Amino acid sequence: MLGEIIAIGDELTSGRVLNTTSYFAASHLFAAGHEILAMTTIGDEPELIGRTLQRALQRADFIIVTGGLGPTTDDLTNAAVSSALDRPATLYPEILKKIQAYGKSLPAGQRVSLEKLAWLPAGAHALHTEAKTAGYFLVQDGKPIFFLPGVPQEMEDLLLETVITRLAVWEGEEVRQVRQKVYKVVGLAESEINRRLAHLEGRDPRVRIGYYPVFPEVHVSLTVTGATGNEAEAAMQKYDGKMVESLGDCCYGSGGDTLESVVGRLLGDRGQSVAVAESCTGGLIGHALTSIAGSSGYFVGGVVAYSDALKERLLGVNREILLRSGAVSAECARAMAEGMRRVTPVDHALSVTGIAGPGGGSEDKPVGTVYFGLASPEKTQTFLFRFSGDRGQVQAQASQTALDLLRRHLLGLNSLVLIMDAGQSKKNRR
Amino acid sequence: MLGEIIAIGDELTSGRVLNTTSYFAASHLFAAGHEILAMTTIGDEPELIGRTLQRALQRADFIIVTGGLGPTTDDLTNAAVSSALDRPATLYPEILKKIQAYGKSLPAGQRVSLEKLAWLPAGAHALHTEAKTAGYFLVQDGKPIFFLPGVPQEMEDLLLETVITRLAVWEGEEVRQVRQKVYKVVGLAESEINRRLAHLEGRDPRVRIGYYPVFPEVHVSLTVTGATGNEAEAAMQKYDGKMVESLGDCCYGSGGDTLESVVGRLLGDRGQSVAVAESCTGGLIGHALTSIAGSSGYFVGGVVAYSDALKERLLGVNREILLRSGAVSAECARAMAEGMRRVTPVDHALSVTGIAGPGGGSEDKPVGTVYFGLASPEKTQTFLFRFSGDRGQVQAQASQTALDLLRRHLLGLNSLVLIMDAGQSKKNRR
């Protein structure tokens, strides 16, 4: 269906807050098979809200409105809707009861007058069954209009949980159900992912695949529909299997997974620990690992060996290696990882040394050249990658790659790597 | 003046790319004294582009259009404008000459057919004097319309360099000039900044101040206008001085400065070096410092002493301290910083140890409690801060605060801190 998204709030038109909710809605509606005609952002002005809504009704099949539903006086969306669509504000006792029950469970300081949230334009239906967040829908001129909170998390939850399903119901002759899943992919270009999934696209009208690059990863959404919930779930199960198979071991997780949360879970499950020896990433890998609550259970810490002196002094890297092969070499990466394991009792030590740029590159070792070491009880492996991009992008890719090398090692997977030994270079899957 | 912003691109309406250019434009236009009626995002559809433009002409005083100006076939904005405003596509030989000269300076692989960029709707004027980027303006129904590239950096440069000035010219009876400067503030709440600057607001119609929280910092914009360039510059100079004075030493820089670039410059100027001993920040401070190209000139590296074992082993923190005061204590922060300076010859060592949460807090040391150490040749200082927010926010504030403590030390400034010694706590400016 053809949709229109309207975001309301003075904080948006004055440039104080970046509007991410319209983007979120557009990407997920697109993945669910809809097309967005226009995304409009306007301030908290009742007349303009009314006019914008009227115009959208003339040209779109459905409308998503976000913002201005809260309990304070500058939240004017409901009043504007009542006036523009001639639907007098009406008290919904059922909603009021739920809101009041919810309000009582809040700490005293957070209890505000929530009664305003139960006054909605006539004909409105609450979206959240427990009325824990604002949000309703109504049908005007045979078209559904969804009113969602402006708070990104609340808006996103309601969109995924209720709006996409209700829109699917609207669309067909029969009641349709929708299921959606997002796959997280690392180490594969968008074009290669596209190639791998091409055979799943365009054959079955119930299936839609969306691509969302989130540097340095790519996220892929699978949306399936069915005439019933069971049918949708069966289709999801079938295509979920095909997706996982086609994406292969470059897909590290789904939904809310992050690479660092997955690595943390793998380490935790095995009762193993990791330390890092970082040069060109400067602490980024440690930062990623410690962004997860509870990471002290498996992350010991490490050394940011940015200077050669620290590589020698804290990691015991032999000066010979630094003189002969340089700090950016497989030998140095190996020595850093093994040195880290000597410093403290730890199962795995990851090391990174490379040239983030913009300076420091040579013909032999251009900017983006990064060596990795992974020392584990049984062996030490080294890897060479060549990344492109600016300094920040090289660092981000290096950090992500280091974590992925550990993930692959923990899962016993092969790593596609460039190995460089004693001046020789060959591309190899091992 | 009342403006409207129109962003064009299928990548925006399909949710593949987050629209940040409209936000950027709104925030800077607002700071320059304009009001944005609506921000609309539509796909690359000529008819819709035309209709959207016509409607904006009816209700706004000026219009900013971004996107769809490029040389490829899916860039349709110019054709849509020609048709909607009845301004036939016209070849501008002067622009073509400049584009071709610029094209020749590009590497062979990057040279595309740029001639399309010289075909503009009749009456268009190029915005970039050297025609290095697409972008033009024209006057329709007495109202200026600005067409800017969709590439954020190019769009932002043209907006700041040409659009804001031309709009100021439009507004008054006489030709007005505008100057704008952005101040970067750390360690002060937005409300406190507001209080400090209140005396500069609302008195002089030529002066406008805007506030932009960029967590954990606040950025403040000063926009001044004058009848001539000289007058605008004189006003800028006068109010710049007042801004700097009012913001005080919490303002660490302006324009493109970041806290890590400022700290790097201060260290570089003094020929001094820094190392870090990070616990709860997990490597974030090292990452921030190494995000600056050339940071190897002053950043040695450090230790991510996440576990107590590494604090002891690599930094020589006495086990007594860990048992008596705990890892989250002023004593431990001091020992970490001093230990780091023993490890390697370095002028300054920064240490951070705290509770990022969500778990691990106690009544005595709630989540957000962070101790800092700064060991320098002449002395070691310790600091205690209590941050609020989630895990990521506590880490971000701790990293930013550590860098700011070093900045203040290098500049000989006082630090507003909570000092806690031997169980006593007092708030003090020292």
mmCIF file of N, CA and C in Angstrom, chain B residues 181-245:
data_model
loop_
_atom_site.group_PDB
_atom_site.id
_atom_site.type_symbol
_atom_site.label_atom_id
_atom_site.label_comp_id
_atom_site.label_asym_id
_atom_site.label_seq_id
_atom_site.Cartn_x
_atom_site.Cartn_y
_atom_site.Cartn_z
ATOM 1 N N LYS B 181 29.119 31.017 14.408
ATOM 2 C CA LYS B 181 30.210 30.276 15.054
ATOM 3 C C LYS B 181 29.593 29.291 16.035
ATOM 4 N N VAL B 182 30.160 28.087 16.103
ATOM 5 C CA VAL B 182 29.646 27.058 17.015
ATOM 6 C C VAL B 182 30.673 26.807 18.122
ATOM 7 N N TYR B 183 30.238 26.892 19.366
ATOM 8 C CA TYR B 183 31.102 26.695 20.533
ATOM 9 C C TYR B 183 30.864 25.310 21.112
ATOM 10 N N LYS B 184 31.935 24.614 21.481
ATOM 11 C CA LYS B 184 31.834 23.272 22.047
ATOM 12 C C LYS B 184 32.037 23.350 23.555
ATOM 13 N N VAL B 185 31.053 22.843 24.300
ATOM 14 C CA VAL B 185 31.092 22.965 25.758
ATOM 15 C C VAL B 185 31.051 21.587 26.409
ATOM 16 N N VAL B 186 31.883 21.367 27.395
ATOM 17 C CA VAL B 186 31.914 20.081 28.097
ATOM 18 C C VAL B 186 31.822 20.328 29.602
ATOM 19 N N GLY B 187 31.079 19.479 30.282
ATOM 20 C CA GLY B 187 31.034 19.563 31.740
ATOM 21 C C GLY B 187 30.035 20.570 32.286
ATOM 22 N N LEU B 188 29.164 21.109 31.442
ATOM 23 C CA LEU B 188 28.125 22.022 31.905
ATOM 24 C C LEU B 188 26.786 21.549 31.359
ATOM 25 N N ALA B 189 25.747 21.543 32.210
ATOM 26 C CA ALA B 189 24.410 21.170 31.739
ATOM 27 C C ALA B 189 23.854 22.262 30.831
ATOM 28 N N GLU B 190 22.956 21.876 29.924
ATOM 29 C CA GLU B 190 22.365 22.842 28.995
ATOM 30 C C GLU B 190 21.676 23.981 29.750
ATOM 31 N N SER B 191 21.015 23.641 30.873
ATOM 32 C CA SER B 191 20.297 24.666 31.629
ATOM 33 C C SER B 191 21.269 25.688 32.228
ATOM 34 N N GLU B 192 22.433 25.211 32.655
ATOM 35 C CA GLU B 192 23.429 26.121 33.233
ATOM 36 C C GLU B 192 24.028 27.012 32.136
ATOM 37 N N ILE B 193 24.266 26.437 30.965
ATOM 38 C CA ILE B 193 24.778 27.231 29.838
ATOM 39 C C ILE B 193 23.761 28.312 29.496
ATOM 40 N N ASN B 194 22.502 27.914 29.458
ATOM 41 C CA ASN B 194 21.408 28.826 29.177
ATOM 42 C C ASN B 194 21.415 29.991 30.166
ATOM 43 N N ARG B 195 21.589 29.652 31.435
ATOM 44 C CA ARG B 195 21.610 30.670 32.476
ATOM 45 C C ARG B 195 22.764 31.651 32.253
ATOM 46 N N ARG B 196 23.932 31.089 31.900
ATOM 47 C CA ARG B 196 25.107 31.944 31.720
ATOM 48 C C ARG B 196 24.983 32.878 30.515
ATOM 49 N N LEU B 197 24.207 32.434 29.512
ATOM 50 C CA LEU B 197 24.121 33.217 28.274
ATOM 51 C C LEU B 197 22.853 34.061 28.197
ATOM 52 N N ALA B 198 21.993 33.932 29.222
ATOM 53 C CA ALA B 198 20.690 34.610 29.172
ATOM 54 C C ALA B 198 20.853 36.109 28.920
ATOM 55 N N HIS B 199 21.900 36.721 29.509
ATOM 56 C CA HIS B 199 22.058 38.176 29.372
ATOM 57 C C HIS B 199 22.418 38.595 27.947
ATOM 58 N N LEU B 200 22.791 37.627 27.107
ATOM 59 C CA LEU B 200 23.144 37.973 25.721
ATOM 60 C C LEU B 200 21.959 37.795 24.776
ATOM 61 N N GLU B 201 20.887 37.204 25.297
ATOM 62 C CA GLU B 201 19.770 36.859 24.415
ATOM 63 C C GLU B 201 18.667 37.899 24.463
ATOM 64 N N GLY B 202 18.017 38.118 23.304
ATOM 65 C CA GLY B 202 16.792 38.900 23.262
ATOM 66 C C GLY B 202 16.989 40.402 23.334
ATOM 67 N N ARG B 203 18.238 40.862 23.474
ATOM 68 C CA ARG B 203 18.456 42.315 23.592
ATOM 69 C C ARG B 203 18.776 42.937 22.242
ATOM 70 N N ASP B 204 19.572 42.241 21.489
ATOM 71 C CA ASP B 204 20.040 42.761 20.206
ATOM 72 C C ASP B 204 19.460 41.878 19.103
ATOM 73 N N PRO B 205 18.600 42.456 18.253
ATOM 74 C CA PRO B 205 17.948 41.625 17.225
ATOM 75 C C PRO B 205 18.945 41.032 16.225
ATOM 76 N N ARG B 206 20.175 41.532 16.221
ATOM 77 C CA ARG B 206 21.167 41.003 15.283
ATOM 78 C C ARG B 206 21.805 39.718 15.799
ATOM 79 N N VAL B 207 21.480 39.360 17.045
ATOM 80 C CA VAL B 207 22.185 38.250 17.687
ATOM 81 C C VAL B 207 21.229 37.121 18.025
ATOM 82 N N ARG B 208 21.595 35.894 17.699
ATOM 83 C CA ARG B 208 20.755 34.752 18.041
ATOM 84 C C ARG B 208 21.639 33.606 18.529
ATOM 85 N N ILE B 209 21.202 32.960 19.605
ATOM 86 C CA ILE B 209 21.970 31.867 20.199
ATOM 87 C C ILE B 209 21.161 30.583 20.140
ATOM 88 N N GLY B 210 21.783 29.487 19.687
ATOM 89 C CA GLY B 210 21.100 28.192 19.606
ATOM 90 C C GLY B 210 21.821 27.138 20.445
ATOM 91 N N TYR B 211 21.057 26.192 21.001
ATOM 92 C CA TYR B 211 21.627 25.156 21.874
ATOM 93 C C TYR B 211 21.423 23.782 21.261
ATOM 94 N N TYR B 212 22.476 22.993 21.148
ATOM 95 C CA TYR B 212 22.387 21.666 20.531
ATOM 96 C C TYR B 212 23.093 20.638 21.392
ATOM 97 N N PRO B 213 22.353 19.898 22.220
ATOM 98 C CA PRO B 213 23.006 18.857 23.031
ATOM 99 C C PRO B 213 23.549 17.756 22.120
ATOM 100 N N VAL B 214 24.838 17.494 22.212
ATOM 101 C CA VAL B 214 25.473 16.393 21.484
ATOM 102 C C VAL B 214 26.159 15.572 22.561
ATOM 103 N N PHE B 215 25.381 14.659 23.159
ATOM 104 C CA PHE B 215 25.806 13.974 24.371
ATOM 105 C C PHE B 215 27.219 13.410 24.239
ATOM 106 N N PRO B 216 28.097 13.565 25.228
ATOM 107 C CA PRO B 216 27.849 14.241 26.505
ATOM 108 C C PRO B 216 28.196 15.734 26.478
ATOM 109 N N GLU B 217 28.278 16.331 25.301
ATOM 110 C CA GLU B 217 28.610 17.749 25.219
ATOM 111 C C GLU B 217 27.364 18.573 24.905
ATOM 112 N N VAL B 218 27.507 19.894 24.981
ATOM 113 C CA VAL B 218 26.491 20.788 24.435
ATOM 114 C C VAL B 218 27.194 21.729 23.471
ATOM 115 N N HIS B 219 26.650 21.877 22.280
ATOM 116 C CA HIS B 219 27.195 22.823 21.315
ATOM 117 C C HIS B 219 26.275 24.036 21.266
ATOM 118 N N VAL B 220 26.883 25.206 21.202
ATOM 119 C CA VAL B 220 26.120 26.457 21.231
ATOM 120 C C VAL B 220 26.474 27.241 19.971
ATOM 121 N N SER B 221 25.459 27.700 19.236
ATOM 122 C CA SER B 221 25.759 28.492 18.042
ATOM 123 C C SER B 221 25.459 29.961 18.287
ATOM 124 N N LEU B 222 26.327 30.806 17.770
ATOM 125 C CA LEU B 222 26.119 32.257 17.810
ATOM 126 C C LEU B 222 25.958 32.727 16.373
ATOM 127 N N THR B 223 24.833 33.378 16.080
ATOM 128 C CA THR B 223 24.609 33.906 14.736
ATOM 129 C C THR B 223 24.422 35.412 14.836
ATOM 130 N N VAL B 224 25.206 36.170 14.096
ATOM 131 C CA VAL B 224 25.050 37.624 14.125
ATOM 132 C C VAL B 224 24.839 38.133 12.701
ATOM 133 N N THR B 225 24.135 39.224 12.583
ATOM 134 C CA THR B 225 23.916 39.826 11.263
ATOM 135 C C THR B 225 24.391 41.269 11.280
ATOM 136 N N GLY B 226 24.694 41.788 10.108
ATOM 137 C CA GLY B 226 25.097 43.183 9.975
ATOM 138 C C GLY B 226 24.700 43.687 8.602
ATOM 139 N N ALA B 227 24.601 45.005 8.461
ATOM 140 C CA ALA B 227 24.213 45.585 7.177
ATOM 141 C C ALA B 227 25.327 45.378 6.149
ATOM 142 N N THR B 228 26.545 45.263 6.624
ATOM 143 C CA THR B 228 27.680 44.996 5.736
ATOM 144 C C THR B 228 28.505 43.870 6.337
ATOM 145 N N GLY B 229 29.433 43.362 5.536
ATOM 146 C CA GLY B 229 30.321 42.326 6.033
ATOM 147 C C GLY B 229 31.129 42.833 7.224
ATOM 148 N N ASN B 230 31.602 44.061 7.123
ATOM 149 C CA ASN B 230 32.385 44.633 8.221
ATOM 150 C C ASN B 230 31.567 44.717 9.501
ATOM 151 N N GLU B 231 30.323 45.161 9.353
ATOM 152 C CA GLU B 231 29.476 45.302 10.530
ATOM 153 C C GLU B 231 29.204 43.936 11.154
ATOM 154 N N ALA B 232 28.933 42.937 10.293
ATOM 155 C CA ALA B 232 28.682 41.593 10.806
ATOM 156 C C ALA B 232 29.911 41.066 11.527
ATOM 157 N N GLU B 233 31.082 41.338 10.933
ATOM 158 C CA GLU B 233 32.296 40.832 11.572
ATOM 159 C C GLU B 233 32.575 41.541 12.894
ATOM 160 N N ALA B 234 32.298 42.829 12.926
ATOM 161 C CA ALA B 234 32.495 43.574 14.178
ATOM 162 C C ALA B 234 31.562 43.031 15.252
ATOM 163 N N ALA B 235 30.298 42.764 14.869
ATOM 164 C CA ALA B 235 29.334 42.219 15.830
ATOM 165 C C ALA B 235 29.791 40.834 16.288
ATOM 166 N N MET B 236 30.278 40.038 15.325
ATOM 167 C CA MET B 236 30.756 38.697 15.679
ATOM 168 C C MET B 236 31.885 38.793 16.687
ATOM 169 N N GLN B 237 32.811 39.722 16.413
ATOM 170 C CA GLN B 237 33.959 39.864 17.309
ATOM 171 C C GLN B 237 33.503 40.249 18.722
ATOM 172 N N LYS B 238 32.586 41.205 18.774
ATOM 173 C CA LYS B 238 32.091 41.677 20.064
ATOM 174 C C LYS B 238 31.393 40.548 20.833
ATOM 175 N N TYR B 239 30.468 39.866 20.161
ATOM 176 C CA TYR B 239 29.698 38.834 20.856
ATOM 177 C C TYR B 239 30.505 37.557 21.055
ATOM 178 N N ASP B 240 31.444 37.311 20.165
ATOM 179 C CA ASP B 240 32.348 36.169 20.353
ATOM 180 C C ASP B 240 33.062 36.323 21.692
ATOM 181 N N GLY B 241 33.551 37.510 21.943
ATOM 182 C CA GLY B 241 34.237 37.773 23.209
ATOM 183 C C GLY B 241 33.314 37.528 24.395
ATOM 184 N N LYS B 242 32.071 38.011 24.285
ATOM 185 C CA LYS B 242 31.115 37.833 25.384
ATOM 186 C C LYS B 242 30.771 36.353 25.579
ATOM 187 N N MET B 243 30.650 35.621 24.463
ATOM 188 C CA MET B 243 30.343 34.186 24.557
ATOM 189 C C MET B 243 31.463 33.465 25.289
ATOM 190 N N VAL B 244 32.679 33.702 24.834
ATOM 191 C CA VAL B 244 33.837 33.021 25.411
ATOM 192 C C VAL B 244 33.929 33.324 26.900
ATOM 193 N N GLU B 245 33.684 34.606 27.237
ATOM 194 C CA GLU B 245 33.757 35.013 28.640
ATOM 195 C C GLU B 245 32.663 34.328 29.466
#
